[in-house]
Tab-separated table of C-alpha atoms in Angstrom:
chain	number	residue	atom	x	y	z
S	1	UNK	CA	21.085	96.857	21.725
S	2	UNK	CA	20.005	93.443	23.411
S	3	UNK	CA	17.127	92.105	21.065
S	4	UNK	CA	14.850	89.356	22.341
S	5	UNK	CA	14.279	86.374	19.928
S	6	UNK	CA	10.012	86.066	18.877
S	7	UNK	CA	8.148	83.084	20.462
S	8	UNK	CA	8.528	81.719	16.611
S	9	UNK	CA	12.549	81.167	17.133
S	10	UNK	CA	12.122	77.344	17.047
S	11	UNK	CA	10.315	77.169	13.663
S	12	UNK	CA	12.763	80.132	12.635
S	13	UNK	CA	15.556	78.254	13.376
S	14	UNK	CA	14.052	74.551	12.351
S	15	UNK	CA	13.912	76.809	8.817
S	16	UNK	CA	17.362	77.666	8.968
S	17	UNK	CA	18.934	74.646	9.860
S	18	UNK	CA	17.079	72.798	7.029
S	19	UNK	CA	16.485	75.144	4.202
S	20	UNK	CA	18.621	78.192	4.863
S	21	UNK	CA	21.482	77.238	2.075
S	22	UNK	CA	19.449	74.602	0.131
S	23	UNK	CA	16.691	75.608	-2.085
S	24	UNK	CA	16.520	72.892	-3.882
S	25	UNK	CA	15.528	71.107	-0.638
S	26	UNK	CA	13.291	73.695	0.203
S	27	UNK	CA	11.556	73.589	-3.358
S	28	UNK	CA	10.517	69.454	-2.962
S	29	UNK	CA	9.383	69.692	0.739
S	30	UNK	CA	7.359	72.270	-0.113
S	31	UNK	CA	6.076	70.713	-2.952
S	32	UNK	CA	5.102	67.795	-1.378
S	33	UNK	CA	3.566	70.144	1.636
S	34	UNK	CA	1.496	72.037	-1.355
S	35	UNK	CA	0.368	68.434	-2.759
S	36	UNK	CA	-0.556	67.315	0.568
S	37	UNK	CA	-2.344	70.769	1.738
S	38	UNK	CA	-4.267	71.037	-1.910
S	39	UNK	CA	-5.811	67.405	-1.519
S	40	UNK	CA	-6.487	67.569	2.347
S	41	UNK	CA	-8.349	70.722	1.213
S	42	UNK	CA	-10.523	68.693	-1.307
S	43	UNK	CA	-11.363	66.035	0.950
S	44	UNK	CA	-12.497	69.062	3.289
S	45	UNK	CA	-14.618	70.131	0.876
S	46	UNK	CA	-15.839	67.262	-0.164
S	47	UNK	CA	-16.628	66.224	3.495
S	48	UNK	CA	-18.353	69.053	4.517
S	49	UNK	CA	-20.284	69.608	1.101
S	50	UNK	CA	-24.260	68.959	2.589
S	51	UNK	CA	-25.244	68.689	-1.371
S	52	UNK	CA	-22.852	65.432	-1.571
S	53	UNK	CA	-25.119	62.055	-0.718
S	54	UNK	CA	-23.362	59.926	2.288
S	55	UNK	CA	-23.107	57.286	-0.089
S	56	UNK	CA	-20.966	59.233	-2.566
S	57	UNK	CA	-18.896	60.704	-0.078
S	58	UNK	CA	-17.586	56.892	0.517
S	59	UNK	CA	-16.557	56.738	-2.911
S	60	UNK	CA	-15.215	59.875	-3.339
S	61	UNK	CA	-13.023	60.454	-0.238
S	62	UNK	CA	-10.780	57.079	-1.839
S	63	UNK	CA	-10.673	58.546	-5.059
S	64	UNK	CA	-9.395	61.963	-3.981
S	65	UNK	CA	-6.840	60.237	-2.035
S	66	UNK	CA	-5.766	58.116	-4.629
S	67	UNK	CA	-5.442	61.011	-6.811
S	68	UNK	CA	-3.262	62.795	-4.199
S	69	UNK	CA	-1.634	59.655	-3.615
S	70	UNK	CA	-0.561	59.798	-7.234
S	71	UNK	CA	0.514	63.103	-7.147
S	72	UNK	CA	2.538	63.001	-4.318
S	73	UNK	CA	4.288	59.842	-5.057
S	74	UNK	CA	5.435	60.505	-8.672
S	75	UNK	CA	6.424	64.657	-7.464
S	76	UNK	CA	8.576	63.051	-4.554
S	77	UNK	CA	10.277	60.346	-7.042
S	78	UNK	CA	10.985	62.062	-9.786
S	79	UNK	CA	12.069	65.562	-8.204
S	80	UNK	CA	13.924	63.364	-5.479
S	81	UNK	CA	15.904	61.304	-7.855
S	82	UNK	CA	16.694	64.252	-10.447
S	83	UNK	CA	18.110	66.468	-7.179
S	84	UNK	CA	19.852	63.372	-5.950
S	85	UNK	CA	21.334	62.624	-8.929
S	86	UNK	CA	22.675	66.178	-10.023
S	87	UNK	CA	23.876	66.095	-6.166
S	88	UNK	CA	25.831	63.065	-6.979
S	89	UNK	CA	27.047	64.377	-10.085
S	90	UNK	CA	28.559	67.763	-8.720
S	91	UNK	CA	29.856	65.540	-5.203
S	92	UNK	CA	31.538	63.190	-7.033
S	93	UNK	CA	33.172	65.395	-9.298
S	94	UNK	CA	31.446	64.146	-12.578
S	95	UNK	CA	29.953	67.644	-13.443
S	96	UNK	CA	32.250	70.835	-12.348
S	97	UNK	CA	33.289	74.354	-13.331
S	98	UNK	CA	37.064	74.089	-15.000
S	99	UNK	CA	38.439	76.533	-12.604
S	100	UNK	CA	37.411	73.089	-9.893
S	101	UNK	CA	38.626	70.377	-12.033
S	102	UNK	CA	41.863	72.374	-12.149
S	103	UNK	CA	42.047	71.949	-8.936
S	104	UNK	CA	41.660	68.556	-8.868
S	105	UNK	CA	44.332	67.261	-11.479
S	106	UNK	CA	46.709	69.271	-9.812
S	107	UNK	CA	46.100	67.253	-6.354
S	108	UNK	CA	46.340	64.134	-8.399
S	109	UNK	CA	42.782	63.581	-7.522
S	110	UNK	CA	41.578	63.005	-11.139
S	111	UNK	CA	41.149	58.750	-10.383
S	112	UNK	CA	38.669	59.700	-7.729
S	113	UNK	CA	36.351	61.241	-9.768
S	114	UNK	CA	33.076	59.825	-10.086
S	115	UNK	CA	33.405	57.321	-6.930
S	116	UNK	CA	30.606	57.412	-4.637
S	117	UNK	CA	32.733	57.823	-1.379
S	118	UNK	CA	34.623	60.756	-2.797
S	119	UNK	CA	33.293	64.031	-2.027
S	120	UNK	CA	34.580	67.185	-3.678
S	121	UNK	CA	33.684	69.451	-0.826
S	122	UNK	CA	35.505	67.385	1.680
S	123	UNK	CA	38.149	65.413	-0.073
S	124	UNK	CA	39.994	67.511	-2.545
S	125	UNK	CA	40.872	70.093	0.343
S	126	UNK	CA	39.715	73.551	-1.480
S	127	UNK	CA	40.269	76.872	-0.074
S	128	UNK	CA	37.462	79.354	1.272
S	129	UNK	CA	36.729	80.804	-2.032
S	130	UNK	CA	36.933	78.049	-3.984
S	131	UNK	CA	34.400	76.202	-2.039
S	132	UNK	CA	32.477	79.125	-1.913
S	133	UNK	CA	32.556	79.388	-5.528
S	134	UNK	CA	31.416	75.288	-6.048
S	135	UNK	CA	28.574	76.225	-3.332
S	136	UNK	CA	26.751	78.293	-5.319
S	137	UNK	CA	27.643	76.083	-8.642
S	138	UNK	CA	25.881	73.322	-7.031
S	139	UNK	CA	22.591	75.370	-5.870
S	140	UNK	CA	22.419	76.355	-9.254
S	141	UNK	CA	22.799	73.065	-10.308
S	142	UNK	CA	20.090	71.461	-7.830
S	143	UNK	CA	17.869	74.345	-8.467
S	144	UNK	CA	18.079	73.780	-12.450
S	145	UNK	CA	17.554	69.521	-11.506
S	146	UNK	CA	14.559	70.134	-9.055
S	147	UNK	CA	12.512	72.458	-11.519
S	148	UNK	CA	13.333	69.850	-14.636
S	149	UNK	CA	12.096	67.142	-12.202
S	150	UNK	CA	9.154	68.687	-11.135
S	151	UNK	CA	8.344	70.068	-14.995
S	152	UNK	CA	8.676	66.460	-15.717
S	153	UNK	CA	6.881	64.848	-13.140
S	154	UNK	CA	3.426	67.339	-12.478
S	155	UNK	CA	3.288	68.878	-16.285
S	156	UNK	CA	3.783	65.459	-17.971
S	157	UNK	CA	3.870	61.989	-16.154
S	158	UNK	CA	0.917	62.599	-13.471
S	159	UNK	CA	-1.539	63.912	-16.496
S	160	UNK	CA	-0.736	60.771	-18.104
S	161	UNK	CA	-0.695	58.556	-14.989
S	162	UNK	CA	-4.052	60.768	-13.897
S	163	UNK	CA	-5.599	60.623	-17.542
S	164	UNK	CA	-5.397	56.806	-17.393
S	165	UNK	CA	-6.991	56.558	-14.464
S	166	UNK	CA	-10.056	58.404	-14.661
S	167	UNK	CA	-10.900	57.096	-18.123
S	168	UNK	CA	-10.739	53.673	-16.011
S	169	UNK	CA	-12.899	54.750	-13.408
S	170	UNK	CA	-15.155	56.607	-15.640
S	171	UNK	CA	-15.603	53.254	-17.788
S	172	UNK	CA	-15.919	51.251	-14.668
S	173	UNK	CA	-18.938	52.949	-13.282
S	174	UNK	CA	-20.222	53.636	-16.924
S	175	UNK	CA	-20.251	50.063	-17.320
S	176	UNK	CA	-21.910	49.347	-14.125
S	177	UNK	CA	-24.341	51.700	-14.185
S	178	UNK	CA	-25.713	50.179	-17.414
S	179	UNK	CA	-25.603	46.606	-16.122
S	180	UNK	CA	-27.722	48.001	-13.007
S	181	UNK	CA	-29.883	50.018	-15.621
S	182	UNK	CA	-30.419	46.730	-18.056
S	183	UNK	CA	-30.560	43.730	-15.262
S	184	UNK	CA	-32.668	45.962	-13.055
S	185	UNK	CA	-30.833	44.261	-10.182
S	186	UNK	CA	-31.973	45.813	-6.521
S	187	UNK	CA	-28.182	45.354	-5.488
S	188	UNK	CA	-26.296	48.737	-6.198
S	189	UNK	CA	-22.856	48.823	-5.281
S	190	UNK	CA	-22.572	51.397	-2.255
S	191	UNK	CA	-21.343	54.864	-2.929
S	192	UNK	CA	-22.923	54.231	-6.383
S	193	UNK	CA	-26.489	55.143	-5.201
S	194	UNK	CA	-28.592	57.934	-5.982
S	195	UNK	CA	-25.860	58.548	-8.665
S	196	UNK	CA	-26.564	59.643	-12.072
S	197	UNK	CA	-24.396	59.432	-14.841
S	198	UNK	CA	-21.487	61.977	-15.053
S	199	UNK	CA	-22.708	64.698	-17.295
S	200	UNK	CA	-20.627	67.580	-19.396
S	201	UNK	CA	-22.268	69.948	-16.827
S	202	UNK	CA	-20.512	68.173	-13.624
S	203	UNK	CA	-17.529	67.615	-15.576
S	204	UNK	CA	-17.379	71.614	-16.104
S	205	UNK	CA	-18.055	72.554	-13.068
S	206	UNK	CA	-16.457	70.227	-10.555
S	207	UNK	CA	-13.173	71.969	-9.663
S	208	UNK	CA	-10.818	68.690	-9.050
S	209	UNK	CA	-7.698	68.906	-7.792
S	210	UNK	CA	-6.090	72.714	-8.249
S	211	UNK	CA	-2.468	72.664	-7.383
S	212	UNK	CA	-1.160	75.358	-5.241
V	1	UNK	CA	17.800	42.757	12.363
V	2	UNK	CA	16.195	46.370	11.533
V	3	UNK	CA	19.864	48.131	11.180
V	4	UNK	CA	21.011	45.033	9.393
V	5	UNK	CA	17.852	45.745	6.915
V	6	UNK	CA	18.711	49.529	6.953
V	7	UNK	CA	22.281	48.836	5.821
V	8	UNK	CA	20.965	46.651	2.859
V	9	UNK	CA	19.134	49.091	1.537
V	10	UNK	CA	22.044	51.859	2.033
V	11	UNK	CA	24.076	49.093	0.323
V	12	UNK	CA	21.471	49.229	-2.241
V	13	UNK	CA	20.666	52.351	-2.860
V	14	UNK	CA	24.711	53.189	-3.318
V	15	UNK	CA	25.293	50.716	-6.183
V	16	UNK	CA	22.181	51.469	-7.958
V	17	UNK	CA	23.604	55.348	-7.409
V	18	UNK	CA	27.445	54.244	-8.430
V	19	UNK	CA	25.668	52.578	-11.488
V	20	UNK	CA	23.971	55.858	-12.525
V	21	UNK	CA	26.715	57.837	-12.054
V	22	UNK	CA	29.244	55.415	-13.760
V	23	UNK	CA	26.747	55.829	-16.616
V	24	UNK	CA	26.728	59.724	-16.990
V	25	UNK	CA	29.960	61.185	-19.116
V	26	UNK	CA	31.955	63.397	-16.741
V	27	UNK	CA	31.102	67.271	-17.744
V	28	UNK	CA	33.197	69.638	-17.040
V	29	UNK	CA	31.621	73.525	-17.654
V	30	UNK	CA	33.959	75.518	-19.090
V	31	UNK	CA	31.978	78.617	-20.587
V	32	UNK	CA	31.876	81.633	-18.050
V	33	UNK	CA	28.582	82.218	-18.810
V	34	UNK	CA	26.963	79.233	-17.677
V	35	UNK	CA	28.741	79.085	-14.440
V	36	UNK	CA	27.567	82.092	-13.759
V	37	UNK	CA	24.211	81.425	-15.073
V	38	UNK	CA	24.031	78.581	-12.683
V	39	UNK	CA	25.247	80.608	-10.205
V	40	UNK	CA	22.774	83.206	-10.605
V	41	UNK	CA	19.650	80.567	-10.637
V	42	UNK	CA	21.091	79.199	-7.446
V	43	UNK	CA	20.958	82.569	-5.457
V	44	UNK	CA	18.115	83.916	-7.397
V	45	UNK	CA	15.572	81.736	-8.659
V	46	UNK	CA	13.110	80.577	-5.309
V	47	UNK	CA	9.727	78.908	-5.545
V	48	UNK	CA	7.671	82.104	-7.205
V	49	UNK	CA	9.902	81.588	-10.321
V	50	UNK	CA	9.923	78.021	-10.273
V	51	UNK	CA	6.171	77.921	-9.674
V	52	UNK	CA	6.217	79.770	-12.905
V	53	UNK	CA	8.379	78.083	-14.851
V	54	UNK	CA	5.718	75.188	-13.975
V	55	UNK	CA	3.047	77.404	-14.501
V	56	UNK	CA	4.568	78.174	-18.512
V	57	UNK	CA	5.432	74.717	-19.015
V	58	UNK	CA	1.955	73.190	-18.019
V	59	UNK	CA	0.306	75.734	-20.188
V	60	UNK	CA	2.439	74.098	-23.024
V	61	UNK	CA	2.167	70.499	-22.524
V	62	UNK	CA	-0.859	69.227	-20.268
V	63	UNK	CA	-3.882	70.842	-22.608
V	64	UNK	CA	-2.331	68.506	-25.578
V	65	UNK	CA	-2.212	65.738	-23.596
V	66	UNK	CA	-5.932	66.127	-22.977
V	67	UNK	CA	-6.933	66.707	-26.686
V	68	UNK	CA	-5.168	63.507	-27.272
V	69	UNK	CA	-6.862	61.253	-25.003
V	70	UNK	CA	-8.234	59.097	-27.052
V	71	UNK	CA	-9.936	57.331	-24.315
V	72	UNK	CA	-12.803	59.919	-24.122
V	73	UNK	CA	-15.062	61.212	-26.786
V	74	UNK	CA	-14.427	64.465	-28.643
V	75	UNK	CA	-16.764	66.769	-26.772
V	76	UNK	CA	-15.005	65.802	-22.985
V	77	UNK	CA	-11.120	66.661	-24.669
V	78	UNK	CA	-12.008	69.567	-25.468
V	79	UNK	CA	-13.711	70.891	-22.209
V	80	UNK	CA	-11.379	68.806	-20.237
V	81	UNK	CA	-8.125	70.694	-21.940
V	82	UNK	CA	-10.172	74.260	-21.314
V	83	UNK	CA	-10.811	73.172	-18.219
V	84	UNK	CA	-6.648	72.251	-17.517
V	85	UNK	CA	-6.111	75.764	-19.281
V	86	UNK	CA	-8.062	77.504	-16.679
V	87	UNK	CA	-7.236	75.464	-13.860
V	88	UNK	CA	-3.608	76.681	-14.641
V	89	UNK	CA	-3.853	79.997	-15.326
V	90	UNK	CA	-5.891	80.529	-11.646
V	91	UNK	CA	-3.257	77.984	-10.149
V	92	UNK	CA	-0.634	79.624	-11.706
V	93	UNK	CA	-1.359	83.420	-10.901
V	94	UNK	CA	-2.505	83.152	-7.284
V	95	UNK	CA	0.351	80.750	-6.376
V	96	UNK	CA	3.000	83.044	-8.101
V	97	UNK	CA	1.786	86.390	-6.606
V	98	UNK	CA	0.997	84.856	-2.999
V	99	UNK	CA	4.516	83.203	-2.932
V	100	UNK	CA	6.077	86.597	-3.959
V	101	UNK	CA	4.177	88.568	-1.567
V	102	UNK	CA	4.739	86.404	1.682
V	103	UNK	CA	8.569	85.980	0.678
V	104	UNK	CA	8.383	90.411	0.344
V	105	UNK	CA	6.205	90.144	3.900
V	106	UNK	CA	8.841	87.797	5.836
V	107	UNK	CA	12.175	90.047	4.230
V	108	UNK	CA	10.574	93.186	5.973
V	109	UNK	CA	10.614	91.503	9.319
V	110	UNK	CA	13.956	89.735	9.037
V	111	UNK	CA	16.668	92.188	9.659
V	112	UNK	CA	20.355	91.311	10.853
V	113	UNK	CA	20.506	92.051	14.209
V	114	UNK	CA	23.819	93.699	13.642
V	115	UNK	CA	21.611	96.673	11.418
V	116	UNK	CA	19.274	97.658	14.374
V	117	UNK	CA	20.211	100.966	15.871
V	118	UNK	CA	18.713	103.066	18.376
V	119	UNK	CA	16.965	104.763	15.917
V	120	UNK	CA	14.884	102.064	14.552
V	121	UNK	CA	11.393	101.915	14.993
V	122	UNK	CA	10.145	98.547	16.060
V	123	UNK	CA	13.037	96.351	16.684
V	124	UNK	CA	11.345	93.766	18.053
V	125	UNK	CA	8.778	93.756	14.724
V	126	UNK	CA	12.044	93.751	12.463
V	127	UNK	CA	13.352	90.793	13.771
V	128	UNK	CA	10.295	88.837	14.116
V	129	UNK	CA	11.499	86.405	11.859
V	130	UNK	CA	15.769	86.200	12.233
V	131	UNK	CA	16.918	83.330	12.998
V	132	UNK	CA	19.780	84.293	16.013
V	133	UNK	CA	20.924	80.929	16.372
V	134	UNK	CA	21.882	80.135	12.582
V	135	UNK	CA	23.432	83.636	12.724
V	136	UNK	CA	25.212	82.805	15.163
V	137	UNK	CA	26.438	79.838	13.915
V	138	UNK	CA	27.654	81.306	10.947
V	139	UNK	CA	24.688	81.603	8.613
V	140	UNK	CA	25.246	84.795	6.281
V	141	UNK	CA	23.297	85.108	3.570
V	142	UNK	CA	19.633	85.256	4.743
V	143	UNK	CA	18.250	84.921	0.782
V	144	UNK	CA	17.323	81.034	0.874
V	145	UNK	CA	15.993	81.223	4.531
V	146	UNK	CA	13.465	83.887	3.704
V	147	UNK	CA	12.272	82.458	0.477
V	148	UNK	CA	12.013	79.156	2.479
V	149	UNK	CA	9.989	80.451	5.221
V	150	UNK	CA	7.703	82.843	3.017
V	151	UNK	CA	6.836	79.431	0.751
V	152	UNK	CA	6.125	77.891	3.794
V	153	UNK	CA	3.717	80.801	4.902
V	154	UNK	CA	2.062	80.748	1.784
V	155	UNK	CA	1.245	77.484	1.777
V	156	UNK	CA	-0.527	78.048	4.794
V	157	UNK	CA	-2.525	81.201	3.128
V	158	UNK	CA	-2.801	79.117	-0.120
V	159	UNK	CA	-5.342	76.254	1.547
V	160	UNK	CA	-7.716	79.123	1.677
V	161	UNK	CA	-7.022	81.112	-1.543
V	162	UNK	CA	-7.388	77.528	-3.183
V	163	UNK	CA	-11.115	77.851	-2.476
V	164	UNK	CA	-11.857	81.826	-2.540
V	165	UNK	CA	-9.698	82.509	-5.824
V	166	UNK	CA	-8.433	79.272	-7.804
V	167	UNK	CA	-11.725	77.477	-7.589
V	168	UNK	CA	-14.194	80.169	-8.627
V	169	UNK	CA	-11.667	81.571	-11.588
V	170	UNK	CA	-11.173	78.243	-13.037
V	171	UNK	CA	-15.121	77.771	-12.288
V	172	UNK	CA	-15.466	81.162	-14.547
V	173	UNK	CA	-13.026	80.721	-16.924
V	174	UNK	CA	-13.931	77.126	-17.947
V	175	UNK	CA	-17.405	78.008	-18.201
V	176	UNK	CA	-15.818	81.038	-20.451
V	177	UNK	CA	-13.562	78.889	-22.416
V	178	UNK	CA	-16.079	76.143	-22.938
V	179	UNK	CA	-18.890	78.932	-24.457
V	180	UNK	CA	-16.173	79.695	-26.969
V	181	UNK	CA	-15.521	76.070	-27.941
V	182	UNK	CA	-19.190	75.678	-28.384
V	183	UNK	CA	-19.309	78.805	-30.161
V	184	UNK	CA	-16.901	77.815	-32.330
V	185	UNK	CA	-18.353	74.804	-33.022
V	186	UNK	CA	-21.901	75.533	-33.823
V	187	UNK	CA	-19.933	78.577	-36.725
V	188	UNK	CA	-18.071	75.148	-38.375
V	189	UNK	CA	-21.422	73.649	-40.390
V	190	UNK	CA	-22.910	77.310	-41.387
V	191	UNK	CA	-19.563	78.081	-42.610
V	192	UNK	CA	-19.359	74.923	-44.290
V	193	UNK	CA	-22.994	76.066	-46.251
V	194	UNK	CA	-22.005	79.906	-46.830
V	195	UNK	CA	-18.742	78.021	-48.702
V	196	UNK	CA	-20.832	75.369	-50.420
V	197	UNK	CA	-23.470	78.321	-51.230
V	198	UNK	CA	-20.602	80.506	-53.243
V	199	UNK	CA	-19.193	77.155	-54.681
C-alpha cells in the first residue's frame, strides 16, 4: 500500500533528525521555546491591555523582557552545561556501565579515558549491542543531567536572581516616587506617570510571569 | 579573521571542558539496577514527567525562598510565596496534562507505515505525523520523536491555555490562599487573649 507523506513531512522530519533519539535535547529547546512563548505572551498582554497607561507600557515592556531575559539565559546555561557535561562524562569514558569499561581494558583503551578527543562510541570499536546498550545508558544519563539542571536553574537560581531584582526595582521607584511626592518636582520620570504606588491588591492580582 | 575567532573559542571551550572533566573521578556503575534505572528514564521519562518533577520540586523550594526574602516586609512574603504556590500548582497541572495529551494525540496519528493494511481505516490520518524519511534512514524506535513533536504542539496550545487556565487559577487560588493567611492572622491576637484569659 503506497502511502503519501502529509504536507507537514518537513517539520516531521526536521523533528526527527533533531530530536528523534535525544530527549535530553529535546527537553532544553523546548524549554527555552516555553520561556520564550510564556514571556512573548506577557508582553502581548501587556500590549494590548487598554486599562495599562501608554506611559507604563514603556516601562513595563523592558521589565518583562528583562525578566524573560533572565529566565532564558540562566535555563539555557545551566541545563546546557549540566547536559554537556554528563555528555562529556559518558563520551569520554569517565562515567560507564562495567559491562563497557570491560570492554575497554580489554582493548587496552583504559589510558584514553577521560581525553576530550576520545569518544567511546567511535573509538573503542563496540559491537551492535553493546552500543546499543551505552545508547540508552547515556539518554538516561542526559535525561537525569537535563532535569537536575533545569530543577537547579528555574526552582532555585532564577527565584533568587528574580527575587533580587524586583526588590531593586521595587525600592527604586519607591524611592522615587517619594522624592517626586516630597520635592513636588513637575519632572516625573516617563513611564512613572499616572502611577500609584504598588499596593498588596496589584501585587495579588497581577499574574507575572507563569511558566508553561 | 571570523574562523580564526571561531577556532579560539573551540580552543577554549575544549580546555575549560578537559579541565572539568579532568576534575570529575571516573565512575564506573556497576549495580544492575541503576543501569537499568537509567536506562528506563532514558526511554521513558519525556517532558510531562520532567515538567513534573519541576512542578514537585518548585512546590518544595521556591515558596521558602519567598518567606525568606528579607528584602520585603512580612505581609508581601507571605502573599508573594501563596502567590508562587498557586502560580505552580496552575503551571504545573495544565502543563503536565496538556503535554500528556498532545504526546497521546500525535502517537494515534503516527503509525509505521509497515502496520497499515488494507483494512485500516484512514491511512492517510494514521500517518499524518511519520516521519518516512528518518524511517527510512534507519530510525526505529518512534518513542523520543513523538514525545518531541507532541511538546512541541503543546507549546503551541500552551500560549493560549497560559491565559484561559493558568492565569485565572492562580488569580483564584492566590486570592484563596491569601484569605486564609489573613484569616489566620487576624485568629493569632484573640487566641493570644482566650490563653491570657484562662492564664
Amino acid at each position: 500500500m503506497s502511502l503519501k507523506p502529509s504536507f507537514l513531512a518537513p517539520f516531521n522530519e526536521f523533528v526527527a533528525k533533531h530530536y528523534g533519539k535525544d530527549t535530553g535535547k529535546m527537553l532544553i529547546h523546548t524549554g527555552v521555546v516555553g520561556w520564550i512563548l510564556s514571556a512573548a505572551a506577557q508582553v502581548m498582554a501587556i500590549v494590548v491591555n487598554d486599562k495599562i497607561p501608554k506611559e507604563q507600557k514603556m516601562y513595563l515592556v523592558p521589565q518583562e523582557l528583562a525578566d524573560a531575559g533572565v529566565n532564558i539565559l540562566s535555563f539555557y546555561a545551566i541545563t546546557q552545561s549540566a547536559k554537556s557535561l554528563a555528555s562529556n562524562l559518558v563520551k569520554t569514558g569517565k562515567l560507564l556501565p562495567k559491562s563497557i569499561c570491560g570492554i575497554l581494558e580489554s582493548k587496552g583503551l583504559s589510558d584514553k579515558i577521560g581525553k576530550m578527543d576520545f569518544n567511546v562510541f567511535e573509538d573503542a570499536g563496540l559491537s551492535a549491542t553493546a552500543t546499543k546498550r551505552l545508547e540508552s545508558f547515556k539518554s538516561g544519563v542526559d535525561v537525569v543531567a537535563t532535569t537536575v539542571g533545569s530543577v537547579l536553574s528555574c526552582n532555585i537560581v532564577t527565584p533568587l536572581v528574580r527575587n533580587e531584582i524586583a526588590a531593586n526595582r521595587q525600592k527604586d521607584l519607591v524611592a522615587r516616587m517619594h522624592n517626586a511626592d516630597t520635592n513636588h518636582s513637575s519632572y516625573v520620570k516617563p513611564g512613572y506617570a499616572n502611577t500609584k504606588r504598588p499596593s498588596m491588591y496589584d501585587f495579588t492580582n497581577n499574574s507575572g510571569s507563569l511558566k508553561i | 579573521m571570523a574562523i580564526t575567532g571561531l577556532n579560539s573559542i573551540r580552543t577554549f571551550t575544549n580546555a575549560a571542558s578537559q579541565r572539568v572533566i579532568n576534575a570529575c573521578p571516573t565512575m564506573t556503575i556497576s549495580s544492575g539496577k541503576v543501569n537499568k534505572t537509567l536506562s528506563w528514564i532514558g526511554k521513558h521519562i519525556s517532558s510531562p514527567e520532567n515538567r513534573l518533577i519541576l512542578g514537585v520540586t518548585a512546590l518544595m523550594s521556591q515558596p521558602f525562598i519567598d518567606l525568606h526574602n528579607r528584602k520585603v516586609d512580612e505581609d508581601t512574603r507571605k502573599v508573594s510565596a501563596a502567590r508562587t504556590v498557586a502560580k505552580i500548582i496552575a503551571g504545573t497541572s495544565t502543563g503536565v496534562a496538556i503535554r500528556y495529551a498532545c504526546i497521546k494525540a500525535i502517537d494515534a496519528f503516527t503509525e509505521f507505515p509497515e502496520k497499515i493494511t488494507a483494512s485500516t481505516k484512514h491511512p492517510c490520518l494514521k500517518t499524518f505525523f511519520t516521519p518516512f524519511e528518518a524511517i527510512k534512514d534507519g530510525l526505529k524506535d518512534l518513542r523520543h520523536y513523538k514525545s518531541a513533536l507532541g511538546t512541541l504542539v503543546s507549546l503551541g496550545v500552551m500560549v493560549f491555555t497560559n491565559f484561559l487556565i493558568d492565569a485565572p487559577l492562580t488569580k483564584f487560588l492566590t486570592n484563596k490562599f491569601v484569605d486564609r493567611i489573613h484569616e489566620k492572622d487576624k485568629e493569632k491576637p484573640v487566641q493570644n487573649k482566650e490563653v491570657r484569659n484562662v492564664a
